[in-house]
Amino acid sequence: MPVYGVEKYIRKCLLSVLNQTFSEDIEILTVDDLGPDNSMDIVRELQASHPRGKNIRILTQPHNMGCWAARNRILEEAQGEYVMLVDSDDYISEDCIEKLYSQAVEHDAEAVYGSVLPVDLEGNTLDIGQDFLNQPYLVLEGEDALANFANKSVHPTLRDFIWNILFRKDFLDKHHIQFKKARFNDDMICSCDVVPLVSKAVLIPDYTYYYVIRDGSLSNYQGRKEIKLDEVEEFIRIYSYLKNKCLELKDKPYFETRCTKGLILMFFMICGILKNRDRINPPLPDTMVRDAMRHPLSLVEILGFKQHKLQNLAFYVIGNMPAHYAVRLITMLGRRKRVI
C-alpha cells in the first residue's frame, strides 16, 4: 500500500490486513512516500507490536513521487505468487485474502475481483450510485471474456479501480504491467490497460473491500474556492488516454461499445469541469473543452458502426464545431442530464 498523509486512516487499514483469517504468510509492502505527518510512525509501531508485524516490509522512496510510482515499486518488489493493492485510507474485510485466494486457486485465475462497499468515515454504508461495485458471481474464461463483460453495455458493468483485485504475479510480469505517471486516477489508466489482457477472471459478490468516501481528495471539487487550470488539464490528459485506448482495440468484438464508453466518460468529466468553471484559475479556454471531446475515429469509421452510431456521430460533431458553440451544446446537454 502507498503511504502518504494518511495518519488518520493507516492504522485501521493496516490492521485490516494484519488480522486476515488467511492462515499462510502475507507479505505486506508499505511504501513510504515521505509524507508530512506521522503515518509511517504508526506503520513502524504495528510492525514492532503486532504478531504478524514481521510480515510488514517498508519501502522508502528516494523522494515524494506520487501514488503511481509507489504502486510501481510494489509491483517491482513483491515476492509472492499473488499481488493485491490496497489504498491506505480504505480497509478490507477480515476474510478478504482467504476468499479471493481460494477462487484464484480453484479456477487458476489471473485476476479475482471482490465486491466493494462504499462507506463513510464511521463505517456507515453509502449509496454513491455505482451498483456495479456489487458484482454477481462469474467465472470468465477465454480471450476477451472479461473485456466483453466490462463492455457489454455503455453503462458501467465493471469498476475501473485497480484495488481489491487479486492478481497472479506472473500475469503482471508477463505483460509488463506498470502504472503510468499521473497526479491522480493512475488506477483507472492501469485498469484500462489490464482488462483487455485478462483471459481468466473470477468475480465474487462478497464484499471484501471498504471504499471510504471522504472530502478533501485532490479530485473532489466540492468546497474548494479555487481549482487550478493545470489540475483540469491533467484530468483531460488522463481521460483522453482512456478515450483513445479504443484505437488499440479495433479488432475486438466490444470495440464499438468501448469507443462509445470512452466518449461518454469524457463528456461527464467535462460536465463536472463546466459546472465549476467559475472557480478555475486561470480561466478555462473553450478550445480546451472542445478539443477534449474530439472523436478518436474518422467520420468514415463512425459511419461503419453497427452499434451506437448516432451517439458517436453526435460526439464527432461536438468535437469539430467552433469551440464556443461546442461548449454551449455540452452545457445544454449536461443540464438536461442534471449534471450541470
XYZ file of N, CA, C and O in Angstrom, residues 106-276:
684
model
N -8.768 -22.225 -7.186
C -9.766 -23.138 -7.742
C -9.883 -23.008 -9.258
O -10.048 -23.998 -9.979
N -9.803 -21.783 -9.764
C -10.028 -21.543 -11.194
C -8.762 -21.176 -11.957
O -8.847 -20.836 -13.143
N -7.607 -21.234 -11.279
C -6.348 -20.848 -11.909
C -6.496 -19.478 -12.584
O -6.095 -19.272 -13.738
N -7.091 -18.551 -11.851
C -7.443 -17.243 -12.407
C -6.258 -16.284 -12.394
O -5.420 -16.317 -11.493
N -6.208 -15.440 -13.403
C -5.209 -14.374 -13.449
C -5.622 -13.187 -12.584
O -4.773 -12.428 -12.117
N -6.942 -13.021 -12.399
C -7.451 -11.905 -11.608
C -8.758 -12.312 -10.944
O -9.624 -12.906 -11.585
N -8.880 -12.000 -9.653
C -10.119 -12.244 -8.916
C -10.583 -10.920 -8.330
O -9.845 -10.259 -7.593
N -11.810 -10.535 -8.692
C -12.393 -9.265 -8.258
C -13.365 -9.507 -7.105
O -14.337 -10.254 -7.257
N -13.137 -8.859 -5.963
C -14.118 -8.859 -4.894
C -15.074 -7.695 -5.063
O -14.778 -6.723 -5.760
N -16.246 -7.781 -4.428
C -17.178 -6.651 -4.461
C -16.733 -5.574 -3.474
O -15.980 -5.838 -2.529
N -17.203 -4.351 -3.704
C -16.753 -3.175 -2.951
C -17.941 -2.522 -2.262
O -18.993 -2.334 -2.885
N -17.775 -2.170 -0.998
C -18.830 -1.487 -0.247
C -18.371 -0.067 0.084
O -17.429 0.117 0.860
N -19.018 0.956 -0.485
C -18.681 2.339 -0.126
C -19.186 2.661 1.283
O -20.330 2.335 1.627
N -18.345 3.286 2.091
C -18.708 3.641 3.468
C -18.196 5.034 3.788
O -17.296 5.556 3.122
N -18.783 5.641 4.839
C -18.249 6.910 5.318
C -17.174 6.627 6.368
O -16.816 5.464 6.629
N -16.655 7.671 6.985
C -15.555 7.508 7.927
C -15.944 6.699 9.156
O -15.085 6.113 9.826
N -17.253 6.647 9.458
C -17.735 5.872 10.611
C -18.093 4.444 10.230
O -18.537 3.661 11.079
N -17.963 4.100 8.951
C -18.277 2.750 8.512
C -19.706 2.550 8.069
O -20.116 1.412 7.787
N -20.486 3.623 7.987
C -21.865 3.523 7.528
C -21.903 3.360 6.017
O -21.182 4.052 5.284
N -22.755 2.456 5.541
C -22.861 2.196 4.108
C -23.399 3.416 3.371
O -24.336 4.075 3.833
N -22.808 3.728 2.220
C -23.223 4.860 1.401
C -23.706 4.358 0.040
O -23.156 3.403 -0.503
N -24.712 5.035 -0.479
C -25.159 4.779 -1.849
C -24.581 5.871 -2.729
O -25.000 7.027 -2.667
N -23.591 5.529 -3.543
C -22.943 6.532 -4.411
C -23.355 6.332 -5.865
O -22.710 6.854 -6.770
N -24.415 5.555 -6.070
C -24.943 5.383 -7.420
C -24.075 4.538 -8.321
O -24.100 4.698 -9.545
N -23.298 3.628 -7.725
C -22.420 2.762 -8.519
C -22.731 1.299 -8.187
O -21.980 0.613 -7.498
N -23.859 0.832 -8.712
C -24.323 -0.529 -8.419
C -23.345 -1.592 -8.899
O -23.333 -2.717 -8.386
N -22.537 -1.263 -9.900
C -21.597 -2.237 -10.448
C -20.488 -2.604 -9.464
O -19.729 -3.558 -9.699
N -20.375 -1.880 -8.341
C -19.410 -2.256 -7.310
C -19.817 -3.563 -6.631
O -18.989 -4.246 -6.028
N -21.111 -3.876 -6.706
C -21.636 -5.135 -6.173
C -21.794 -6.102 -7.337
O -22.692 -5.956 -8.159
N -20.930 -7.105 -7.413
C -20.829 -7.956 -8.589
C -21.619 -9.253 -8.432
O -21.831 -9.724 -7.312
N -22.004 -9.873 -9.533
C -22.505 -11.251 -9.493
C -21.325 -12.214 -9.389
O -20.173 -11.813 -9.562
N -21.632 -13.480 -9.106
C -20.562 -14.477 -9.166
C -20.402 -14.923 -10.614
O -21.349 -15.402 -11.246
N -19.214 -14.728 -11.151
C -18.951 -15.085 -12.544
C -17.539 -15.641 -12.682
O -16.592 -15.119 -12.078
N -17.419 -16.692 -13.485
C -16.109 -17.173 -13.926
C -16.020 -16.864 -15.412
O -16.803 -17.374 -16.214
N -15.090 -16.007 -15.770
C -14.959 -15.525 -17.142
C -13.673 -16.084 -17.737
O -12.570 -15.700 -17.339
N -13.826 -16.981 -18.685
C -12.669 -17.679 -19.227
C -12.614 -17.537 -20.743
O -13.629 -17.666 -21.425
N -11.433 -17.264 -21.258
C -11.234 -17.135 -22.693
C -10.806 -15.732 -23.074
O -11.053 -14.760 -22.355
N -10.151 -15.624 -24.217
C -9.714 -14.310 -24.701
C -10.906 -13.365 -24.816
O -11.948 -13.732 -25.371
N -10.782 -12.189 -24.265
C -11.796 -11.128 -24.323
C -12.993 -11.370 -23.406
O -13.929 -10.560 -23.400
N -12.992 -12.452 -22.611
C -14.164 -12.732 -21.771
C -14.394 -11.619 -20.754
O -15.518 -11.119 -20.604
N -13.354 -11.206 -20.045
C -13.503 -10.130 -19.062
C -13.816 -8.812 -19.754
O -14.691 -8.056 -19.320
N -13.113 -8.517 -20.837
C -13.329 -7.258 -21.564
C -14.722 -7.212 -22.175
O -15.357 -6.149 -22.209
N -15.224 -8.344 -22.656
C -16.595 -8.388 -23.176
C -17.599 -8.070 -22.075
O -18.573 -7.336 -22.297
N -17.372 -8.617 -20.881
C -18.260 -8.317 -19.751
C -18.177 -6.837 -19.392
O -19.196 -6.179 -19.160
N -16.957 -6.302 -19.348
C -16.764 -4.894 -18.982
C -17.398 -3.952 -19.997
O -17.738 -2.814 -19.667
N -17.581 -4.429 -21.237
C -18.080 -3.576 -22.314
C -19.364 -4.118 -22.938
O -19.650 -3.857 -24.104
N -20.149 -4.836 -22.149
C -21.401 -5.357 -22.694
C -22.471 -4.277 -22.795
O -23.502 -4.469 -23.437
N -22.219 -3.138 -22.184
C -23.154 -2.009 -22.216
C -22.355 -0.719 -22.139
O -21.209 -0.704 -21.674
N -22.964 0.379 -22.592
C -22.298 1.684 -22.425
C -22.356 2.139 -20.973
O -21.650 3.067 -20.584
N -23.197 1.482 -20.179
C -23.243 1.761 -18.743
C -22.190 0.904 -18.044
O -21.876 -0.205 -18.496
N -21.642 1.379 -16.923
C -20.575 0.621 -16.255
C -21.043 -0.762 -15.794
O -22.117 -0.898 -15.201
N -20.258 -1.770 -16.072
C -20.522 -3.127 -15.601
C -19.358 -3.683 -14.791
O -19.518 -4.681 -14.101
N -18.201 -3.052 -14.884
C -17.014 -3.469 -14.136
C -16.292 -2.213 -13.681
O -16.068 -1.297 -14.467
N -15.923 -2.188 -12.416
C -15.260 -0.984 -11.890
C -13.882 -0.808 -12.529
O -13.262 -1.786 -12.970
N -13.410 0.431 -12.527
C -12.097 0.699 -13.103
C -11.065 1.053 -12.033
O -10.022 1.605 -12.338
N -11.350 0.727 -10.773
C -10.336 0.822 -9.726
C -9.457 -0.413 -9.805
O -9.918 -1.498 -10.141
N -8.203 -0.269 -9.452
C -7.271 -1.388 -9.555
C -7.123 -2.122 -8.236
O -6.567 -3.215 -8.173
N -7.639 -1.536 -7.133
C -7.543 -2.227 -5.845
C -8.686 -3.249 -5.689
O -9.624 -3.268 -6.460
N -8.514 -4.116 -4.680
C -9.456 -5.208 -4.392
C -9.513 -6.225 -5.530
O -10.539 -6.834 -5.790
N -8.404 -6.381 -6.215
C -8.252 -7.414 -7.234
C -7.007 -8.219 -6.878
O -5.928 -7.642 -6.688
N -7.162 -9.530 -6.759
C -6.003 -10.390 -6.525
C -5.460 -10.828 -7.884
O -6.117 -11.567 -8.617
N -4.271 -10.325 -8.211
C -3.634 -10.636 -9.493
C -2.565 -11.714 -9.305
O -1.823 -11.698 -8.317
N -2.491 -12.607 -10.267
C -1.370 -13.528 -10.290
C -0.134 -12.755 -10.731
O -0.162 -12.057 -11.745
N 0.936 -12.884 -9.965
C 2.132 -12.076 -10.217
C 2.734 -12.383 -11.588
O 3.209 -11.469 -12.279
N 2.702 -13.650 -12.009
C 3.305 -13.956 -13.307
C 2.521 -13.348 -14.462
O 3.084 -13.051 -15.524
N 1.227 -13.116 -14.276
C 0.429 -12.419 -15.292
C 0.890 -10.966 -15.422
O 1.090 -10.460 -16.541
N 1.075 -10.305 -14.296
C 1.530 -8.911 -14.316
C 2.913 -8.805 -14.943
O 3.192 -7.893 -15.727
N 3.796 -9.748 -14.603
C 5.157 -9.731 -15.142
C 5.166 -10.021 -16.647
O 5.884 -9.371 -17.414
N 4.364 -10.990 -17.064
C 4.314 -11.370 -18.479
C 3.942 -10.190 -19.361
O 4.500 -10.010 -20.458
N 3.003 -9.376 -18.897
C 2.510 -8.258 -19.708
C 3.180 -6.928 -19.343
O 2.767 -5.874 -19.842
N 4.194 -6.999 -18.482
C 4.960 -5.794 -18.118
C 4.031 -4.672 -17.634
O 4.162 -3.516 -18.057
N 3.109 -5.026 -16.755
C 2.149 -4.050 -16.254
C 2.850 -3.029 -15.375
O 3.558 -3.379 -14.429
N 2.638 -1.761 -15.697
C 3.187 -0.643 -14.926
C 2.137 0.459 -14.853
O 1.309 0.605 -15.763
N 2.190 1.222 -13.777
C 1.323 2.386 -13.664
C 1.986 3.560 -14.375
O 3.183 3.798 -14.224
N 1.194 4.273 -15.141
C 1.716 5.435 -15.860
C 1.691 6.664 -14.946
O 0.850 6.785 -14.069
N 2.617 7.563 -15.194
C 2.741 8.754 -14.357
C 1.484 9.606 -14.456
O 1.059 9.984 -15.552
N 0.876 9.884 -13.303
C -0.330 10.707 -13.258
C -0.505 11.239 -11.836
O -0.166 10.558 -10.864
N -1.034 12.446 -11.730
C -1.258 13.028 -10.397
C -2.374 12.306 -9.661
O -2.406 12.261 -8.437
N -3.320 11.746 -10.402
C -4.446 11.013 -9.828
C -5.014 10.110 -10.912
O -4.645 10.203 -12.081
N -5.905 9.197 -10.512
C -6.569 8.272 -11.451
C -5.597 7.359 -12.193
O -5.925 6.843 -13.264
N -4.404 7.153 -11.640
C -3.480 6.206 -12.274
C -4.060 4.791 -12.260
O -3.728 3.973 -13.127
N -4.952 4.508 -11.294
C -5.571 3.180 -11.252
C -6.539 2.984 -12.417
O -6.654 1.885 -12.977
N -7.249 4.050 -12.817
C -8.142 3.948 -13.972
C -7.359 3.666 -15.247
O -7.773 2.858 -16.083
N -6.215 4.323 -15.388
C -5.378 4.107 -16.566
C -4.879 2.667 -16.590
O -4.928 1.980 -17.624
N -4.417 2.170 -15.439
C -3.897 0.811 -15.374
C -4.997 -0.209 -15.654
O -4.782 -1.178 -16.398
N -6.177 -0.005 -15.092
C -7.295 -0.912 -15.349
C -7.634 -0.941 -16.833
O -7.905 -2.004 -17.402
N -7.598 0.225 -17.460
C -7.850 0.336 -18.898
C -6.863 -0.507 -19.698
O -7.220 -1.139 -20.699
N -5.617 -0.564 -19.234
C -4.592 -1.354 -19.911
C -4.727 -2.846 -19.613
O -4.461 -3.687 -20.479
N -5.122 -3.181 -18.384
C -5.095 -4.567 -17.924
C -6.274 -5.388 -18.438
O -6.102 -6.540 -18.877
N -7.487 -4.830 -18.372
C -8.699 -5.614 -18.656
C -8.639 -6.360 -19.997
O -8.988 -7.542 -20.069
N -8.192 -5.733 -21.092
C -8.145 -6.472 -22.366
C -7.157 -7.638 -22.386
O -7.221 -8.480 -23.283
N -6.270 -7.705 -21.397
C -5.229 -8.731 -21.385
C -5.620 -9.970 -20.586
O -5.003 -11.029 -20.737
N -6.634 -9.854 -19.740
C -7.010 -10.950 -18.846
C -7.802 -11.999 -19.617
O -8.803 -11.692 -20.263
N -7.360 -13.265 -19.526
C -8.060 -14.352 -20.213
C -8.815 -15.269 -19.253
O -9.594 -16.119 -19.692
N -8.580 -15.126 -17.952
C -9.350 -15.895 -16.977
C -9.513 -15.065 -15.717
O -8.532 -14.730 -15.042
N -10.764 -14.736 -15.394
C -11.072 -13.904 -14.233
C -12.249 -14.491 -13.481
O -13.091 -15.190 -14.044
N -12.314 -14.171 -12.193
C -13.448 -14.546 -11.353
C -13.953 -13.291 -10.656
O -13.160 -12.486 -10.148
N -15.265 -13.109 -10.659
C -15.914 -12.037 -9.914
C -16.726 -12.674 -8.803
O -17.415 -13.686 -9.042
N -16.661 -12.123 -7.598
C -17.440 -12.679 -6.498
C -18.314 -11.582 -5.886
O -17.942 -10.404 -5.887
N -19.486 -11.946 -5.348
C -20.404 -10.956 -4.782
C -20.045 -10.535 -3.360
O -20.605 -9.561 -2.850
N -19.127 -11.237 -2.713
C -18.772 -10.943 -1.327
C -18.070 -9.593 -1.232
O -17.149 -9.296 -2.004
N -18.479 -8.794 -0.240
C -17.808 -7.515 -0.001
C -16.476 -7.787 0.693
O -16.437 -8.210 1.852
N -15.406 -7.541 0.001
C -14.076 -7.769 0.563
C -13.290 -6.475 0.743
O -12.166 -6.499 1.250
N -13.881 -5.353 0.351
C -13.161 -4.069 0.389
C -14.123 -2.959 0.781
O -15.231 -2.872 0.238
N -13.685 -2.127 1.715
C -14.484 -0.987 2.162
C -13.855 0.295 1.620
O -12.748 0.676 2.010
N -14.568 0.912 0.709
C -14.105 2.109 -0.002
C -14.589 3.328 0.775
O -15.784 3.631 0.790
N -13.668 4.006 1.432
C -14.020 5.108 2.328
C -14.151 6.400 1.528
O -13.192 6.845 0.887
N -15.344 6.986 1.576
C -15.616 8.239 0.866
C -15.402 9.388 1.838
O -16.046 9.473 2.890
N -14.507 10.288 1.499
C -14.229 11.428 2.364
C -13.980 12.667 1.527
O -13.593 12.585 0.369
N -14.202 13.826 2.135
C -13.911 15.089 1.466
C -12.410 15.347 1.504
O -11.675 14.753 2.287
N -11.971 16.244 0.628
C -10.586 16.691 0.676
C -9.648 15.997 -0.281
O -8.469 16.304 -0.311
N -10.154 15.030 -1.043
C -9.275 14.397 -2.017
C -8.974 15.367 -3.153
O -9.735 16.301 -3.400
N -7.883 15.133 -3.863
C -7.449 16.059 -4.910
C -8.499 16.223 -5.993
O -8.683 17.300 -6.556
N -9.213 15.122 -6.285
C -10.168 15.158 -7.388
C -11.569 15.589 -6.955
O -12.490 15.573 -7.760
N -11.726 15.977 -5.691
C -13.036 16.383 -5.194
C -13.138 17.900 -5.250
O -12.477 18.609 -4.503
N -13.993 18.425 -6.143
C -14.112 19.871 -6.327
C -14.949 20.540 -5.236
O -14.908 21.749 -5.072
N -15.745 19.758 -4.495
C -16.683 20.349 -3.551
C -15.944 21.119 -2.464
O -14.956 20.663 -1.905
N -16.452 22.289 -2.135
C -15.933 23.072 -1.033
C -14.618 23.773 -1.314
O -14.010 24.334 -0.405
N -14.165 23.778 -2.557
C -12.903 24.427 -2.891
C -13.172 25.767 -3.562
O -13.960 25.862 -4.490
N -12.483 26.802 -3.100
C -12.694 28.134 -3.647
C -12.032 28.308 -5.012
O -12.506 29.082 -5.845
N -10.955 27.593 -5.217
C -10.220 27.736 -6.475
C -9.749 26.379 -6.971
O -9.318 25.525 -6.194
N -9.867 26.182 -8.277
C -9.380 24.974 -8.937
C -8.333 25.411 -9.955
O -8.619 26.238 -10.829
N -7.149 24.871 -9.847
C -6.067 25.260 -10.748
C -6.309 24.671 -12.144
O -6.710 23.520 -12.290
N -6.027 25.478 -13.154
C -6.214 25.029 -14.532
C -5.342 23.818 -14.844
O -5.766 22.925 -15.594
N -4.154 23.744 -14.253
C -3.288 22.604 -14.556
C -3.874 21.295 -14.028
O -3.621 20.217 -14.582
N -4.690 21.372 -12.980
C -5.384 20.179 -12.494
C -6.426 19.722 -13.512
O -6.571 18.520 -13.785
N -7.143 20.682 -14.078
C -8.125 20.370 -15.116
C -7.428 19.766 -16.326
O -7.901 18.783 -16.923
N -6.282 20.336 -16.703
C -5.526 19.809 -17.837
C -5.097 18.366 -17.597
O -5.107 17.538 -18.517
N -4.730 18.062 -16.352
C -4.329 16.697 -16.029
C -5.516 15.735 -16.150
O -5.383 14.631 -16.670
N -6.694 16.155 -15.681
C -7.897 15.336 -15.853
C -8.147 15.056 -17.335
O -8.428 13.925 -17.735
N -8.059 16.099 -18.137
C -8.316 15.937 -19.569
C -7.278 15.008 -20.198
O -7.613 14.158 -21.041
N -6.029 15.116 -19.788
C -4.981 14.237 -20.323
C -5.284 12.775 -19.990
O -5.185 11.883 -20.846
N -5.679 12.523 -18.754
C -5.966 11.151 -18.315
C -7.187 10.600 -19.042
O -7.164 9.467 -19.564
N -8.249 11.381 -19.110
C -9.469 10.895 -19.760
C -9.293 10.791 -21.273
O -9.975 9.990 -21.917
N -8.392 11.571 -21.826
C -8.074 11.415 -23.252
C -7.386 10.087 -23.497
O -7.624 9.424 -24.514
N -6.526 9.675 -22.575
C -5.888 8.363 -22.693
C -6.948 7.261 -22.676
O -6.923 6.337 -23.495
N -7.895 7.364 -21.733
C -8.959 6.363 -21.641
C -9.808 6.353 -22.909
O -10.190 5.287 -23.405
N -10.081 7.533 -23.437
C -10.887 7.658 -24.658
C -10.164 7.069 -25.859
O -10.753 6.324 -26.659
N -8.894 7.360 -25.986
C -8.140 6.961 -27.180
C -7.641 5.523 -27.134
O -7.141 5.010 -28.136
N -7.787 4.868 -25.990
C -7.369 3.479 -25.870
C -8.091 2.590 -26.880
O -7.550 1.560 -27.321
N -9.287 2.994 -27.282
C -10.070 2.178 -28.223
C -9.338 1.990 -29.552
O -9.601 1.027 -30.279
N -8.416 2.886 -29.887
C -7.685 2.767 -31.140
C -6.855 1.485 -31.198
O -6.539 0.997 -32.286
N -6.513 0.932 -30.021
C -5.740 -0.311 -29.964
C -6.650 -1.540 -29.988
O -6.146 -2.669 -29.971
N -7.962 -1.331 -30.012
C -8.901 -2.438 -29.830
C -9.844 -2.609 -31.018
O -10.924 -3.183 -30.885
N -9.432 -2.144 -32.192
C -10.332 -2.148 -33.353
C -10.728 -3.552 -33.796
O -11.762 -3.727 -34.441
N -9.921 -4.549 -33.465
C -10.236 -5.917 -33.889
C -11.049 -6.679 -32.846
O -11.334 -7.873 -33.028
N -11.443 -6.009 -31.767
C -12.145 -6.683 -30.685
C -13.661 -6.613 -30.883
O -14.180 -5.631 -31.427
N -14.386 -7.637 -30.416
C -15.846 -7.648 -30.608
C -16.563 -6.543 -29.841
O -17.680 -6.176 -30.206
N -15.931 -6.006 -28.833
C -16.535 -4.965 -28.000
C -16.068 -3.560 -28.387
O -16.350 -2.586 -27.678
N -15.379 -3.443 -29.510
C -14.738 -2.189 -29.896
C -15.708 -0.998 -29.926
O -15.434 0.066 -29.370
N -16.843 -1.139 -30.569
C -17.748 -0.006 -30.736
C -18.311 0.461 -29.390
O -18.438 1.663 -29.145
N -18.629 -0.490 -28.527
C -19.119 -0.118 -27.194
C -18.021 0.538 -26.380
O -18.250 1.542 -25.697
N -16.810 -0.010 -26.463
C -15.682 0.570 -25.711
C -15.390 1.981 -26.181
O -15.108 2.883 -25.378
N -15.463 2.216 -27.471
C -15.245 3.548 -28.032
C -16.287 4.530 -27.494
O -15.962 5.649 -27.076
N -17.525 4.102 -27.484
C -18.624 4.944 -27.009
C -18.475 5.262 -25.526
O -18.677 6.406 -25.102
N -18.103 4.256 -24.736
C -17.947 4.461 -23.293
C -16.855 5.482 -22.988
O -16.989 6.292 -22.070
N -15.765 5.445 -23.759
C -14.694 6.406 -23.539
C -15.148 7.834 -23.757
O -14.767 8.745 -23.014
N -15.986 8.051 -24.754
C -16.501 9.390 -25.041
C -17.542 9.823 -24.011
O -17.583 10.990 -23.609
N -18.373 8.894 -23.564
C -19.355 9.210 -22.521
C -18.636 9.594 -21.227
O -19.014 10.558 -20.555
N -17.590 8.855 -20.901
C -16.805 9.158 -19.703
C -16.199 10.558 -19.798
O -16.246 11.342 -18.833
N -15.649 10.892 -20.954
C -15.096 12.229 -21.166
C -16.185 13.291 -21.055
O -15.982 14.341 -20.429
N -17.348 13.034 -21.645
C -18.448 14.006 -21.609
C -18.833 14.345 -20.170
O -18.962 15.526 -19.813
N -19.003 13.333 -19.321
C -19.423 13.598 -17.946
C -18.308 14.261 -17.141
O -18.578 15.090 -16.263
N -17.060 13.933 -17.436
C -15.967 14.624 -16.771
C -15.947 16.096 -17.160
O -15.783 16.979 -16.312
N -16.145 16.376 -18.449
C -16.182 17.760 -18.922
C -17.366 18.509 -18.292
O -17.241 19.686 -17.923
N -18.496 17.850 -18.143
C -19.645 18.485 -17.479
C -19.291 18.883 -16.051
O -19.669 19.966 -15.583
N -18.561 18.024 -15.347
C -18.129 18.356 -13.993
C -17.215 19.571 -13.965
O -17.292 20.406 -13.054
N -16.365 19.682 -14.978
C -15.490 20.846 -15.078
C -16.304 22.110 -15.359
O -16.107 23.157 -14.722
N -17.227 22.030 -16.317
C -18.028 23.211 -16.663
C -18.915 23.652 -15.503
O -19.174 24.852 -15.331
N -19.370 22.710 -14.710
C -20.189 23.050 -13.539
C -19.413 23.934 -12.562
O -19.989 24.754 -11.852
N -18.103 23.761 -12.543
C -17.255 24.510 -11.601
C -16.356 25.522 -12.319
O -15.347 25.943 -11.765
